Coordinates of N, CA and C in Angstrom, one line a residue:
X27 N -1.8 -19.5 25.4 CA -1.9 -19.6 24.0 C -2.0 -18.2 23.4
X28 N -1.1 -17.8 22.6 CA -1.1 -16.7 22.0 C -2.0 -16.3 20.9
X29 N -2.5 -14.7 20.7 CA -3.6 -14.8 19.6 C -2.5 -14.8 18.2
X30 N -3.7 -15.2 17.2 CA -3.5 -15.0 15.9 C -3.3 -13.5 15.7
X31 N -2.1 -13.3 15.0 CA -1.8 -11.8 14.5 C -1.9 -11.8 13.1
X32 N -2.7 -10.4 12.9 CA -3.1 -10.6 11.6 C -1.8 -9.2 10.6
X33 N -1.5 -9.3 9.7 CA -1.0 -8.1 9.4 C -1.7 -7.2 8.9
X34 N -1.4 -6.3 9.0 CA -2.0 -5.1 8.3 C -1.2 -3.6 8.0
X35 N -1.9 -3.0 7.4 CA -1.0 -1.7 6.9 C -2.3 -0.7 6.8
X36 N -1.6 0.7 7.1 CA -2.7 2.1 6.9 C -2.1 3.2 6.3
X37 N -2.5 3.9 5.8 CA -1.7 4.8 5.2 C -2.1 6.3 5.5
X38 N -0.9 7.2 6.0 CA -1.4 8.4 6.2 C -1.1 9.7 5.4
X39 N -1.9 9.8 5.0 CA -2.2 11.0 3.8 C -2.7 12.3 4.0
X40 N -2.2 13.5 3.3 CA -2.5 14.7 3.3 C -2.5 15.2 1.7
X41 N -3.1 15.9 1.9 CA -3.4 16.6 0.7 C -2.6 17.6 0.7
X42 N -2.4 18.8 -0.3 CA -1.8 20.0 -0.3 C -2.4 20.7 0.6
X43 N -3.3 21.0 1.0 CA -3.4 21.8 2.5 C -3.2 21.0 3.8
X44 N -2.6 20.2 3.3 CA -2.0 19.7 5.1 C -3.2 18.6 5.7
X45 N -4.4 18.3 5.0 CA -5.6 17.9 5.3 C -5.9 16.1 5.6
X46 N -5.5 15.7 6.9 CA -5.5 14.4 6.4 C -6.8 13.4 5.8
X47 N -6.5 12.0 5.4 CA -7.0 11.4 4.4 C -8.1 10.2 5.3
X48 N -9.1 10.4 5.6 CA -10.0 9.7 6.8 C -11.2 8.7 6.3
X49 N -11.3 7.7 6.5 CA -12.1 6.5 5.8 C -13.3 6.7 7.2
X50 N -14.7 6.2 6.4 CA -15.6 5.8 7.9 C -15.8 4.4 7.5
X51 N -15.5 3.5 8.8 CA -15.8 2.3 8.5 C -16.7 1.7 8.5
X52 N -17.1 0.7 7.4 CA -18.6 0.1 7.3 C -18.5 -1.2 7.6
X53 N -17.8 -2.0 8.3 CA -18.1 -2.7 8.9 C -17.4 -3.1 10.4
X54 N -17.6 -4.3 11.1 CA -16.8 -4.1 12.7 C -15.7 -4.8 11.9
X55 N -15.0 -4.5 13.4 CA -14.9 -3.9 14.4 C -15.3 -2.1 13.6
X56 N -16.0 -1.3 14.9 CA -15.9 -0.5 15.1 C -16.8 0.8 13.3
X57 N -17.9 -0.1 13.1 CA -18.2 0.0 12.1 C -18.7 1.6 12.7
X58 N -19.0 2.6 11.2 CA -19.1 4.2 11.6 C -18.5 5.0 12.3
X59 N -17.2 4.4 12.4 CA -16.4 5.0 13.0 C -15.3 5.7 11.8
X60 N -14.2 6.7 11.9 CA -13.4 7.2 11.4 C -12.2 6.5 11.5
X61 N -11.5 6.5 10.6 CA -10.4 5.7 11.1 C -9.4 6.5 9.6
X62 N -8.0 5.8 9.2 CA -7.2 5.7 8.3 C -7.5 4.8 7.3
X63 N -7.2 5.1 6.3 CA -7.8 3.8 5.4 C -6.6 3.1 5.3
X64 N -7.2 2.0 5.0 CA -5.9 0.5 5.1 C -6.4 -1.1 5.2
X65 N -5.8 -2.3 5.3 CA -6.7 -3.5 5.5 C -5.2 -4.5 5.7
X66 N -5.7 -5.5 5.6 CA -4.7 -6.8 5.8 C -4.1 -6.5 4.9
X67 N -2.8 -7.0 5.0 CA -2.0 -7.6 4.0 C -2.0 -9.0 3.5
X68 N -2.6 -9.3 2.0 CA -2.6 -10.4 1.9 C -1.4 -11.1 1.8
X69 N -1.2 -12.7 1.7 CA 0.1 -14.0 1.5 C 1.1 -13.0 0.2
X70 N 2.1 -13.0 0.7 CA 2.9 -12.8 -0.7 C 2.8 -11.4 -1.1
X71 N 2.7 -10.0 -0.4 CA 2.4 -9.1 -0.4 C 3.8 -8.3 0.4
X72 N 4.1 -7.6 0.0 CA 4.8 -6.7 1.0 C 4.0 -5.8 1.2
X73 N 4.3 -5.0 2.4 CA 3.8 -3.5 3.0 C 3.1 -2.5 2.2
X74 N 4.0 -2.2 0.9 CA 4.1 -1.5 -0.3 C 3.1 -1.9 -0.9
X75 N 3.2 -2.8 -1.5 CA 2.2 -3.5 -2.3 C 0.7 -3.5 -1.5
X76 N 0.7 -4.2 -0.1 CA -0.3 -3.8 -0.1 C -1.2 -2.6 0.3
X77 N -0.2 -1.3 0.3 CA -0.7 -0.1 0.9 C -1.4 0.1 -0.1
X78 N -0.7 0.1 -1.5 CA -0.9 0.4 -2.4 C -2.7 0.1 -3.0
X79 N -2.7 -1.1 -2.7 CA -4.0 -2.2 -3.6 C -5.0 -1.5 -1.9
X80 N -4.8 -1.5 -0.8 CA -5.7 -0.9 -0.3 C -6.2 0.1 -0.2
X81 N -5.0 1.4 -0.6 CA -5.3 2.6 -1.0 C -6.5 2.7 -1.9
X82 N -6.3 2.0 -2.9 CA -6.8 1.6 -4.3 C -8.2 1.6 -4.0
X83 N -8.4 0.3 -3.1 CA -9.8 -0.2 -3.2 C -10.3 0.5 -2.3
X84 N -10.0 1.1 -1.1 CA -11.2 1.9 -0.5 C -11.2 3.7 -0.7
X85 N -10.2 3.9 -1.6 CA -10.4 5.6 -1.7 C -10.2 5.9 -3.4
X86 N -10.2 5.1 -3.5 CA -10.2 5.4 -5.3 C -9.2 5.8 -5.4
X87 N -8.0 6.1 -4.8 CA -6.6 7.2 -5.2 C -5.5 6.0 -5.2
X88 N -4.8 6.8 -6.3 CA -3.4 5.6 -6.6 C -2.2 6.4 -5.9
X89 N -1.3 5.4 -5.1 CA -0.4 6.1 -3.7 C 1.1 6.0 -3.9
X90 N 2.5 7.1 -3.9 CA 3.4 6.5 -3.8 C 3.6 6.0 -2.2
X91 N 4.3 4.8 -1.8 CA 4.3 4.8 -0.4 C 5.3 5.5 0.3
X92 N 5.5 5.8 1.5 CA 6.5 6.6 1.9 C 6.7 5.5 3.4
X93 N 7.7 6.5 4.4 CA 8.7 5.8 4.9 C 7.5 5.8 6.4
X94 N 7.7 4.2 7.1 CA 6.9 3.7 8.3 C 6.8 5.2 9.3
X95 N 5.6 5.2 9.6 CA 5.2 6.4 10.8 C 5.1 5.6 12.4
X96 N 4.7 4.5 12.2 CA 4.5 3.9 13.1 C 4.0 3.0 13.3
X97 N 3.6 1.9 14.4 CA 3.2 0.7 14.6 C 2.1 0.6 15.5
X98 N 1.1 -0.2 15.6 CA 0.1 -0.1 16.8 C -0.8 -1.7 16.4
X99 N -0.9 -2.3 17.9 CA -1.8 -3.2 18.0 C -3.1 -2.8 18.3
X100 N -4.3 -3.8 17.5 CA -5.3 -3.4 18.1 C -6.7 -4.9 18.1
X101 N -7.4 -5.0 18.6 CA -8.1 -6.4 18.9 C -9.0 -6.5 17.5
X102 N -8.6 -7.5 17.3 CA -9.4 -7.4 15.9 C -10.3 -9.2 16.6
X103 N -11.3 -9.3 15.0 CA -12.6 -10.1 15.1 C -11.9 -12.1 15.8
X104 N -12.7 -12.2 16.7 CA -12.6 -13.8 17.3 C -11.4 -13.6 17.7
X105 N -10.6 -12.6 19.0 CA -9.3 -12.9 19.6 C -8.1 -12.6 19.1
X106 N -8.0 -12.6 17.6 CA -6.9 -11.8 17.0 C -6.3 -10.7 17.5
X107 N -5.3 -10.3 16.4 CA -5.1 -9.0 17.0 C -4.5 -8.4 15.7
X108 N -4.7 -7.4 15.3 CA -4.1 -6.6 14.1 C -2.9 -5.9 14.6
X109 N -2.2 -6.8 13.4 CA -0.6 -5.8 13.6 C -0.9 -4.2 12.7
X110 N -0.7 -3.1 12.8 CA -0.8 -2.4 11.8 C 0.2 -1.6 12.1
X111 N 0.5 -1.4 10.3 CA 1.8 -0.4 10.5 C 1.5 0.4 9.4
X112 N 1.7 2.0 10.0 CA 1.0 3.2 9.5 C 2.1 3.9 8.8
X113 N 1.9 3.7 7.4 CA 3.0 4.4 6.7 C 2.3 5.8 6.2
X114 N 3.5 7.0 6.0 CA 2.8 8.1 5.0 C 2.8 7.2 3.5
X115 N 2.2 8.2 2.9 CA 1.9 8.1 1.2 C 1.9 9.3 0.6
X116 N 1.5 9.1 -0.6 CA 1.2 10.4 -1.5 C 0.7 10.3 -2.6
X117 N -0.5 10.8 -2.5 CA -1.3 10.8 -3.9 C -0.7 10.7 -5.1
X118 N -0.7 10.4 -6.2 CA 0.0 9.9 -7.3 C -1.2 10.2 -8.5
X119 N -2.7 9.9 -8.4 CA -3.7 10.1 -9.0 C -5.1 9.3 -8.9
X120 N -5.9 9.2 -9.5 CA -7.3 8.4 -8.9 C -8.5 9.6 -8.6
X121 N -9.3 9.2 -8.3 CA -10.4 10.3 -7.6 C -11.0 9.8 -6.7
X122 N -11.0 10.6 -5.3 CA -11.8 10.1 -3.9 C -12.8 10.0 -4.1
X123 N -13.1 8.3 -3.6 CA -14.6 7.7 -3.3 C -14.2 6.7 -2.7
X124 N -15.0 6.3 -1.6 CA -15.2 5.4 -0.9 C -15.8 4.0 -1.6
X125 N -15.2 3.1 -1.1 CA -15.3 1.8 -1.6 C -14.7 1.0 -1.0
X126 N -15.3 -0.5 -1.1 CA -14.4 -1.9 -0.9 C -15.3 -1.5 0.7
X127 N -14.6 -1.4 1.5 CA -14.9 -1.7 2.9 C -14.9 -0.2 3.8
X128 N -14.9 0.8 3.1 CA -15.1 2.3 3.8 C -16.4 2.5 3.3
X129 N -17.0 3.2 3.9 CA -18.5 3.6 4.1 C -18.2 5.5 3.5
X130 N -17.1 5.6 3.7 CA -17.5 7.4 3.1 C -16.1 7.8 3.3
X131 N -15.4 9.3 2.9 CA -14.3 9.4 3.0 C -14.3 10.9 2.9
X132 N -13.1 11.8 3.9 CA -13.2 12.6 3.8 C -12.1 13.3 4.3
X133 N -11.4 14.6 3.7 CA -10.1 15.3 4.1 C -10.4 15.9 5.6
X134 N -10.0 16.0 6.4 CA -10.0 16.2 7.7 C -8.5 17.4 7.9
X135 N -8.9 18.8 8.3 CA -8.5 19.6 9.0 C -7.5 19.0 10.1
X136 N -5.9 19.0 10.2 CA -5.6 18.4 11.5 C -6.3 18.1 12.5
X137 N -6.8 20.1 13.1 CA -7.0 20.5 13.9 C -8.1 19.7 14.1
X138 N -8.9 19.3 13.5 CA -10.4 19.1 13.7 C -10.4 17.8 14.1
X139 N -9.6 16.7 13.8 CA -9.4 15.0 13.5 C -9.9 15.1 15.2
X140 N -9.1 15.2 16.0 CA -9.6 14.9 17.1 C -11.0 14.9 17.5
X141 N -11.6 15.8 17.1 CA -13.5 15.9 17.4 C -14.1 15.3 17.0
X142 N -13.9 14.5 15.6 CA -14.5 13.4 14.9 C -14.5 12.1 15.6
X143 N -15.4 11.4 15.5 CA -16.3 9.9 15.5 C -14.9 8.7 15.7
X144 N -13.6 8.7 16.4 CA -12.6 8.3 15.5 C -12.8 7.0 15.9
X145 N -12.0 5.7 15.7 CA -11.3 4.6 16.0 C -10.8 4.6 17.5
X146 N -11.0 3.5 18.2 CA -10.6 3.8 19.5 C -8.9 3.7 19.8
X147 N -8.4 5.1 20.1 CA -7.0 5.4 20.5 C -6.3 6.1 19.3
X148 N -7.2 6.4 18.0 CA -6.6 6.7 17.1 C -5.7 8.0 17.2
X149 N -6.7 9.4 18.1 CA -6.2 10.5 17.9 C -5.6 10.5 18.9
X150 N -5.2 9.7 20.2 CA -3.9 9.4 20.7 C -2.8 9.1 20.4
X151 N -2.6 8.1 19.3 CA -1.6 7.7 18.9 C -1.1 8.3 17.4
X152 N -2.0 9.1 16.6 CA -1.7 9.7 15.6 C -0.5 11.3 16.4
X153 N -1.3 11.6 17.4 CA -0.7 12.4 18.5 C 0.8 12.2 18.9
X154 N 0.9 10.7 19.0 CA 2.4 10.4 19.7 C 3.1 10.6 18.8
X155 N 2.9 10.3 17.8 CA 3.8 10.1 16.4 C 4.0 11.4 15.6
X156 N 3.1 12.2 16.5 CA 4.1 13.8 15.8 C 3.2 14.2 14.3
X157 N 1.6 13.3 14.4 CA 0.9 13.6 12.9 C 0.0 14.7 13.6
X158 N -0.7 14.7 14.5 CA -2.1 15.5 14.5 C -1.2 16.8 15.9

C-alpha cells in the first residue's frame, strides 16, 4: 500500500546580500527547527499560486515566483509523505514577520545556514542543488 502524498511547495529566497530567507518551525514535524518557508498546496492551486499565499502567510513578504530549484521527499504526519518542490522567488514587498505556522524568521548568511538548528537533510540537499 502506497503512502498518501501530500503536495507541497518552498521557496528559496535571498535578499540583496545574497542572505537566504529561513522560517523556524512551530509546529511537527520537526517543530524549532529551521527550515524554508513554504506549506501544502491547497485543491485548485498551482505551484505559483501557492508559493505565493504561503510566502504571504508565514513571512509577511509578497514573492515573484521564479523557476523550480528542486524536488525532495520527506515523511510527513501519520505515514504520508510530502512532495516538495523548492522554487527561487523574489521579494516583490511586505515586511518580515513570522506568522501562520513559523515560529520566527530570519536572513541567514550562506555560509552560516549549515551551523543552524536546520530540518533533517536540509543543508545537504540545499548543497546538491548548487544553493548553499
Amino acid at each position: 500500500m502506497s503512502s498518501r502524498r501530500i503536495p507541497c511547495v518552498g521557496g528559496i529566497i535571498r535578499d540583496e546580500a545574497g542572505r537566504l530567507l529561513l522560517i523556524q518551525r512551530g509546529h511537527e514535524p520537526e517543530a524549532g527547527r529551521w527550515s524554508l518557508p513554504g506549506g501544502r498546496i491547497e485543491p485548485g492551486e498551482s505551484d505559483a499560486q501557492a508559493l505565493v499565499r504561503e510566502m504571504l502567510e508565514e513571512t509577511g513578504l509578497t514573492v515573484e515566483p521564479g523557476p523550480l530549484i528542486g524536488a525532495v521527499e520527506r515523511p510527513g504526519p501519520a505515514g504520508t509523505v510530502l512532495d516538495i518542490r523548492d522554487y527561487a522567488a523574489t521579494v516583490t514587498g511586505g515586511t518580515l514577520r513570522a506568522g501562520d505556522d513559523a515560529a520566527g524568521t530570519s536572513w541567514v548568511p550562506a555560509a552560516e545556514v549549515p551551523d543552524w538548528p536546520l530540518t533533517t537533510g536540509l543543508a545537504e540537499t540545499l548543497r546538491s542543488w548548487g544553493v548553499l
